[in-house]
XYZ file of C-alpha atoms in Angstrom:
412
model
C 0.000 0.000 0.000
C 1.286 3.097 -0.857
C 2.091 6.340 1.637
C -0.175 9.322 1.175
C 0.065 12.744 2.147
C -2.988 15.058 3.176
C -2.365 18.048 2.224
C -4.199 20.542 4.658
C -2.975 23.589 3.256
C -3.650 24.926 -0.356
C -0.541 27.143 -0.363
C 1.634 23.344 -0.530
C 1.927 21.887 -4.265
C 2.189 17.988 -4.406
C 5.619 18.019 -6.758
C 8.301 14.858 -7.727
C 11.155 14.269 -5.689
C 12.780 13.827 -8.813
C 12.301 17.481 -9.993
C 13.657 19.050 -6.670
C 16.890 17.513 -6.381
C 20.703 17.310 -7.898
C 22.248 14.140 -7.177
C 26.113 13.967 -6.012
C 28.373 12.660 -8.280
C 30.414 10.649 -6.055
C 34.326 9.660 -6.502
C 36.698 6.763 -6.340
C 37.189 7.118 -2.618
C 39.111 4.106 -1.091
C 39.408 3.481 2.609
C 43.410 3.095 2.409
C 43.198 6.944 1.354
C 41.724 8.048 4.572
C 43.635 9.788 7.552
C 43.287 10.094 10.931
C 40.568 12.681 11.836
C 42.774 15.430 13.864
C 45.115 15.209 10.372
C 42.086 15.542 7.930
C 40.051 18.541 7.120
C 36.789 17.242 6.035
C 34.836 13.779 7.718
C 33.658 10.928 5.246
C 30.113 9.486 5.735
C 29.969 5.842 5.021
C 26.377 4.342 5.686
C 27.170 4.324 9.397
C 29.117 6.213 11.146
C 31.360 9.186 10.164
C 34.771 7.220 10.369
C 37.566 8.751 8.359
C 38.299 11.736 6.970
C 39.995 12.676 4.034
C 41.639 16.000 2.572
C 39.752 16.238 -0.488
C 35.903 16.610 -0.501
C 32.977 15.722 -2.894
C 29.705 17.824 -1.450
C 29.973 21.538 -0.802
C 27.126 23.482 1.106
C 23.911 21.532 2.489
C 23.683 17.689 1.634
C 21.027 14.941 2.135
C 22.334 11.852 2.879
C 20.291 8.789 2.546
C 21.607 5.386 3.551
C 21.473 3.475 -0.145
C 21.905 0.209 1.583
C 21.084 -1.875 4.763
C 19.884 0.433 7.676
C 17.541 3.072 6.192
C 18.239 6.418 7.248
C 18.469 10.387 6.430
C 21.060 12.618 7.263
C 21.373 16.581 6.708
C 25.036 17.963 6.366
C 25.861 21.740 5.782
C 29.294 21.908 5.028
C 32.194 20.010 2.981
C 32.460 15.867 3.042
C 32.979 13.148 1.712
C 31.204 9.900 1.477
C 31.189 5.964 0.315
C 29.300 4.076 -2.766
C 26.786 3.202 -0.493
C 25.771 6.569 0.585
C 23.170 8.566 -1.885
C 23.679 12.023 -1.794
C 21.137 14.862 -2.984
C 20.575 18.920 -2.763
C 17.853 21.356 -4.223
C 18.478 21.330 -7.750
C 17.392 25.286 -7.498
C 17.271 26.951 -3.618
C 14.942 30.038 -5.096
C 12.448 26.891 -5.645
C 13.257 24.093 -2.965
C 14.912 24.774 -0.049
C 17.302 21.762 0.467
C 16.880 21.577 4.800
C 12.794 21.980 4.071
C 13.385 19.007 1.102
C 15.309 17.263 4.206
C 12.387 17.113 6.698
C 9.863 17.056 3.779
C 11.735 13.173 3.380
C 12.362 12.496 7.039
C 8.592 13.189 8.051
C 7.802 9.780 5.621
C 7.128 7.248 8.887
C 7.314 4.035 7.004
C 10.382 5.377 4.820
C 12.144 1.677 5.584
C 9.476 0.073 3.824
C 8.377 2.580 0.745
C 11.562 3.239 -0.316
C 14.058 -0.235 -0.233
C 13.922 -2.960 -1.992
C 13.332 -6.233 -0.230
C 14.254 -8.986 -2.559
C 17.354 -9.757 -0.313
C 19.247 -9.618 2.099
C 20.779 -5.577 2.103
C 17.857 -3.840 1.344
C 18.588 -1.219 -1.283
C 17.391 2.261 -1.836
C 14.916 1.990 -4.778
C 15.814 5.171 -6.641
C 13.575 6.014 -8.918
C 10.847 4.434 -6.593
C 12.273 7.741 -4.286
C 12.492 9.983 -6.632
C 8.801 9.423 -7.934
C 7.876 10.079 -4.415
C 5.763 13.391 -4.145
C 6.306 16.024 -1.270
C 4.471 19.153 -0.541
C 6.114 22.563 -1.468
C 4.805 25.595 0.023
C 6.208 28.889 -1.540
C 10.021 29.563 -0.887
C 9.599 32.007 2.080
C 7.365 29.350 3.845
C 9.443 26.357 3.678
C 12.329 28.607 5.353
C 9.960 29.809 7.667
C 9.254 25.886 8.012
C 12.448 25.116 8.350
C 14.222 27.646 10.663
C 10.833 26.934 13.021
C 11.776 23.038 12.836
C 14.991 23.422 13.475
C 15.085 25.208 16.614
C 12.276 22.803 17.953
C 14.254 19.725 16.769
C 17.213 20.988 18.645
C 15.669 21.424 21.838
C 13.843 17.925 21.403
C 17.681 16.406 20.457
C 19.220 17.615 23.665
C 16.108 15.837 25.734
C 16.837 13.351 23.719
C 20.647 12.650 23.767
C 20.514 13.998 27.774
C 18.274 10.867 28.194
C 20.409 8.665 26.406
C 23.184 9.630 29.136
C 21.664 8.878 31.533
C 20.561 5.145 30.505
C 24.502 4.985 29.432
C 24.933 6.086 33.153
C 22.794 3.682 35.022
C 24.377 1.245 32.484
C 27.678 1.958 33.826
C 26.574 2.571 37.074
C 24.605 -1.173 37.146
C 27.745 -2.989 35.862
C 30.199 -1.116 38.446
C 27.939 -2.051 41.729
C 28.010 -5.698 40.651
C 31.557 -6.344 39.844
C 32.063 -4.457 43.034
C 29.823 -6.869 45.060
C 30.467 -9.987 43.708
C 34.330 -9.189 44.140
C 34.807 -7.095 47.639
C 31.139 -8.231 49.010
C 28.941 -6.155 51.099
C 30.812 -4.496 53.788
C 34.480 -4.094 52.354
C 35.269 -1.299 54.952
C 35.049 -3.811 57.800
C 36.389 -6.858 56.293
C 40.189 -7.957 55.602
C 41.776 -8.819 52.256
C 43.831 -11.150 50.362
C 45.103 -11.785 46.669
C 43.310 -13.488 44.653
C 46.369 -14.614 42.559
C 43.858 -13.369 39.530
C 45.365 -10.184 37.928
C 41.963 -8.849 36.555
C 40.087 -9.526 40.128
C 42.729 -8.083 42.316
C 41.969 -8.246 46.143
C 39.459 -10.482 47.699
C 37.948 -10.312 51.135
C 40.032 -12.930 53.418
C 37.494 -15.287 53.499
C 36.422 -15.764 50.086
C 37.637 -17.934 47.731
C 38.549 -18.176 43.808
C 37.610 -21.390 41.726
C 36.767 -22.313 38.309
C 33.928 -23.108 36.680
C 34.731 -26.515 35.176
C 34.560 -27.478 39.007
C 31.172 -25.880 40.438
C 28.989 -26.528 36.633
C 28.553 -28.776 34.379
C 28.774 -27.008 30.848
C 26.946 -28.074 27.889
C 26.309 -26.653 24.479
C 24.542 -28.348 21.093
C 27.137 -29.575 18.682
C 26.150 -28.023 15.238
C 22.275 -27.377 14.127
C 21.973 -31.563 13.522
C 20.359 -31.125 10.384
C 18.058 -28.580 11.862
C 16.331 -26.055 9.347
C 13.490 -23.352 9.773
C 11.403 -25.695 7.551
C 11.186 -27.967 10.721
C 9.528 -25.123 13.254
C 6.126 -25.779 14.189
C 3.326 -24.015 15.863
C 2.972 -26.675 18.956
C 5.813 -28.739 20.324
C 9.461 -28.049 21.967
C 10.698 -25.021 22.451
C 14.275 -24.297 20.851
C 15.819 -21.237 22.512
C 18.184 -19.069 21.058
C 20.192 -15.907 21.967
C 17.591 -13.455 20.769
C 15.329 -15.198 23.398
C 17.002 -13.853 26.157
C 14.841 -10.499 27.577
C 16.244 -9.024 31.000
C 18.307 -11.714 32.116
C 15.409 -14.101 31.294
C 14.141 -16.338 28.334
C 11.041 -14.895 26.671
C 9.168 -18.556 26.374
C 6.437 -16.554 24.265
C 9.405 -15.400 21.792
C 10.566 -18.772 20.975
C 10.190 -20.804 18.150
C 9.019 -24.776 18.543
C 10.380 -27.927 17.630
C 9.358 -31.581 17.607
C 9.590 -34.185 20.573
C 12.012 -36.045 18.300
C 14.487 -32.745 18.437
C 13.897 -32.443 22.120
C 14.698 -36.174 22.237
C 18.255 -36.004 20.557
C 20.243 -34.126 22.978
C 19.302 -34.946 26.123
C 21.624 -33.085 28.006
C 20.730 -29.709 26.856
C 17.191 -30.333 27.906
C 16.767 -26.936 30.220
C 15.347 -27.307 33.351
C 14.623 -24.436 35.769
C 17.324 -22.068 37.260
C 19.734 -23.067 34.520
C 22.021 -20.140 33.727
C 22.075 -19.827 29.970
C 25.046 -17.791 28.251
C 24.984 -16.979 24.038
C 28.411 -17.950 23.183
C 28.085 -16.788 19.156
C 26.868 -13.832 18.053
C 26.412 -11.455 20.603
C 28.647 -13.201 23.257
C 27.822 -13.343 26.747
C 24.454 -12.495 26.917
C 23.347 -14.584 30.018
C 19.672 -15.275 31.288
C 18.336 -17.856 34.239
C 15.359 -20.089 33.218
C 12.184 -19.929 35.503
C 8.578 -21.131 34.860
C 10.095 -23.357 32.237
C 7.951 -25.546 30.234
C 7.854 -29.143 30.285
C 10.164 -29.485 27.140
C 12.579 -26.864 25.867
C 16.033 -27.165 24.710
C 18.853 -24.862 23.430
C 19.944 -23.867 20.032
C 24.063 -24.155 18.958
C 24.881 -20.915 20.108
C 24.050 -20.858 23.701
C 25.760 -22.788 26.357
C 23.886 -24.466 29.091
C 25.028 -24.110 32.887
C 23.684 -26.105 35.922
C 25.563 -26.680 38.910
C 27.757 -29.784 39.883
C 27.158 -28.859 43.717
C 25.836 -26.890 46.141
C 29.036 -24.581 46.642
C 26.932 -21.923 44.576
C 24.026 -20.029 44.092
C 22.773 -19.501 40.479
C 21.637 -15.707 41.005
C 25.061 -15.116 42.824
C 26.962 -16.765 39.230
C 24.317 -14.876 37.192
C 25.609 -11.639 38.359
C 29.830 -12.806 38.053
C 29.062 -13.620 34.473
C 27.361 -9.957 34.139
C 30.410 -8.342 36.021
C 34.155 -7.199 35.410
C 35.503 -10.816 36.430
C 34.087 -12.221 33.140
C 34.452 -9.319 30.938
C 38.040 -8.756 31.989
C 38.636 -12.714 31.410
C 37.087 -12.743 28.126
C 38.855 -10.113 26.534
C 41.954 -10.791 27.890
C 41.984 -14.252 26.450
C 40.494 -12.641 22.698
C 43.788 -9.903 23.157
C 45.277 -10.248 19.834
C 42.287 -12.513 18.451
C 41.134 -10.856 15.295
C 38.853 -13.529 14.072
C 35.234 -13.826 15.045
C 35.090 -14.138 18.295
C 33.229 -16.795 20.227
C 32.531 -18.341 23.721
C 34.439 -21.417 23.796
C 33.716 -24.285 26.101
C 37.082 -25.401 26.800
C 38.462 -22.090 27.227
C 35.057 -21.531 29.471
C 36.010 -24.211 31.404
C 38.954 -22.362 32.963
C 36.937 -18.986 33.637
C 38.436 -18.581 37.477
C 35.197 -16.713 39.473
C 34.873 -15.721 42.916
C 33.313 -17.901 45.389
C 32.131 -16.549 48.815
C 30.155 -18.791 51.681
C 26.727 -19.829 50.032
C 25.270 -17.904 52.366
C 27.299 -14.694 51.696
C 26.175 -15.518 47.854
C 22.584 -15.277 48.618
C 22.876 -11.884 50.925
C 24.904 -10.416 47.481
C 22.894 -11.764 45.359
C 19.093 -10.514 47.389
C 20.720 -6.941 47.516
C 22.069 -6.282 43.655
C 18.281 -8.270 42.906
C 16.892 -5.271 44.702
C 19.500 -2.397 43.670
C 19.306 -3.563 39.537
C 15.624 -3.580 39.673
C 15.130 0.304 40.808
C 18.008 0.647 38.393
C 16.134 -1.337 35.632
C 13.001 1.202 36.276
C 14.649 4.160 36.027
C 15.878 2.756 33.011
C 12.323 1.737 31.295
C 11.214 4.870 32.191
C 14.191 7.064 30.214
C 13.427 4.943 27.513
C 9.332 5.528 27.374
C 10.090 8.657 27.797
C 12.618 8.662 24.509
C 10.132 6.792 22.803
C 7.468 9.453 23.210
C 9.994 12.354 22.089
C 10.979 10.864 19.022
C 6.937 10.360 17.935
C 6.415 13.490 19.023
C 9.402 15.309 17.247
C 8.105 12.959 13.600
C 4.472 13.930 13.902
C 6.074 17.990 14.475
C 7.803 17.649 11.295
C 5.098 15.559 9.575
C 2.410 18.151 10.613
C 4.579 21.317 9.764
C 6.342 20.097 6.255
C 2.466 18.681 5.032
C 0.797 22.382 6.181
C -1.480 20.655 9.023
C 0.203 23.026 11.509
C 0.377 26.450 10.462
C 4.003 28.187 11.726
């Protein structure tokens, strides 16, 4: 179905993308040309992030950037850069008619832009250009689009601030979060009043006295799916097993509703990665480390090849208290410093996992640390879900300001 406009005002002309615009020629850039960016005069967009730089530019004055493959997106640029094959590039072909920043939110207003515009025959969805081009946008007269534009500006600035003063603070909670459990689960809850030893671990530094340090290989037993088995997507059903897999994982928990389902005969051929409840689960391709602890499992469930199961050999542990070691410092600190040097893809594995050395207080002590960061990472968790509502309800707000403004619904 296609997207339509309403055009509220009579002033605003329904006119071609295609007319508007001048595309950007763009040049033989290659990467081994680029310099540092404190050496370089002018930044090169790619279709991600503004990466290298480079002394010679392609676009003078103000640019649209659209993404022309993969991740849809629009960027505005007012000033000299350079940019990639897989960036398209466009300005007002004539400013006294189209004013290239009003052309910009005329195209970012479109909500379902992912969808009208690429092409979804594979894999990298591509920017279908004349598709975009054919596109019509409402033009006001020249004075009113700047008017449009200057107005839209200053509110989308104040609105981006909110924004990126929100995102701050999540990335400090974040921080925060991380920080109070590594410094739990490694000095406990009182270190003022406690002594301390060395652990003999370089990345976990001084324990209290009487704590110890052990490795995993002798607390768990670790298990992980060899391969897919012959498994395809054409064997999901609606009713049956259910296979979980990395994506599955939702605040340190498996999403059971998320999943997809396999027969009794898969559940039946690995028998030891049959999950049972208050088994620790960690993604060990992919996204590495990603770590959840199964409750109100169903009867039959099992794991895909790239998570790893954990369940303890013992009682010398409690699965919250190794939940929150594999989401501290003494994992992170381990993992990357057995990946140093490693510039393959990395992954999680099991007999390097094996020797992962973790702290191990009295079970006891476990559950006291493990009750309080349950408590402390759950107001932190809130405080978190409520940044993010409230940057979810900015950015609709800031595309229905542009949508209403660039269409004439809202008069400036």
């Amino acid at each position: 179905m296609k997207t339509r406009i309403p055009f509220e005002n009579s002033k605003f002309e329904k006119v071609r993308i295609r007319f508007l615009i001048s595309e950007k020629t763009k040049s033989k850039i290659q990467v081994g040309d680029a310099k540092p960016k404190d050496e370089a005069k002018y930044p090169f967009f790619t279709s991600g992030e503004n990466i290298l730089s480079f002394d010679e530019f392609l676009c003078d004055n103000q640019t649209i950037f659209l993404n022309d493959g993969g991740v849809a997106g629009v960027k505005f640029y007012d000033g000299k850069v350079a940019y990639s094959d897989h960036t398209y590039a466009i300005c007002s072909k004539n400013e006294n008619i189209c004013f290239t920043k009003f052309l910009f939110y005329s195209i970012l207003c479109n909500l379902n832009f992912i969808d009208f515009f690429f092409f979804k025959g594979s894999a990298l969805r591509n920017l279908e250009k004349n598709k975009f081009k054919n596109f019509k946008i409402p033009l006001p007269p020249l004075n009113e689009q700047k008017k449009i534009a200057e107005f839209l500006d200053k509110k989308c600035e104040i609105i981006d601030k909110r924004l990126s003063n929100l995102e701050r603070k999540i990335k400090s909670l974040k921080e925060y979060k991380k920080s109070l459990i590594s410094e739990c689960v490694t000095k406990g809850l009182n270190p003022k009043n406690i002594e301390f030893k060395d652990s003999g671990i370089p990345w976990i530094g001084q324990i209290p006295k009487h704590w110890e340090v052990t490795k995993i290989k002798y607390e768990c037993f670790l298990k992980g799916r060899i391969g897919w088995q012959g498994l395809t997507t054409a064997e999901y059903i609606e009713e049956g097993a259910y296979l979980v897999t990395g994506v599955d994982f939702l605040n340190g928990n498996v999403d059971w509703q998320n999943c997809v389902r396999v027969s009794e005969w898969r559940f039946n051929q690995a028998p030891e990665i049959q999950i049972k409840n208050n088994d620790l689960l960690i993604t060990k391709d992919g996204t590495v480390g990603k770590i959840a602890l199964t409750k109100d499992t169903p009867k039959q469930a099992t794991l895909n090849s790239g998570v790893m199961l954990i369940r303890p050999k013992n009682k010398n542990y409690y699965e919250k208290f190794l939940f929150y070691i594999l989401s501290s410092d003494q994992f992170w600190l381990w993992f990357s410093y057995i990946n140093s040097g490693n510039t393959t893809i990395i992954h999680l594995y099991q007999n390097s996992f094996d020797n992962f050395s973790f702290t191990i207080p009295p079970l006891n002590e476990q559950k006291e640390i493990a009750e309080f960061l349950d408590k402390k990472c759950e107001k932190i968790d809130r405080l978190n879900e409520n940044y993010t509502k409230q940057i979810t309800a900015l950015k609709e707000y800031k595309k229905s300001l542009i949508y209403e403004c660039v269409t004439g619904k809202k008069e400036i």
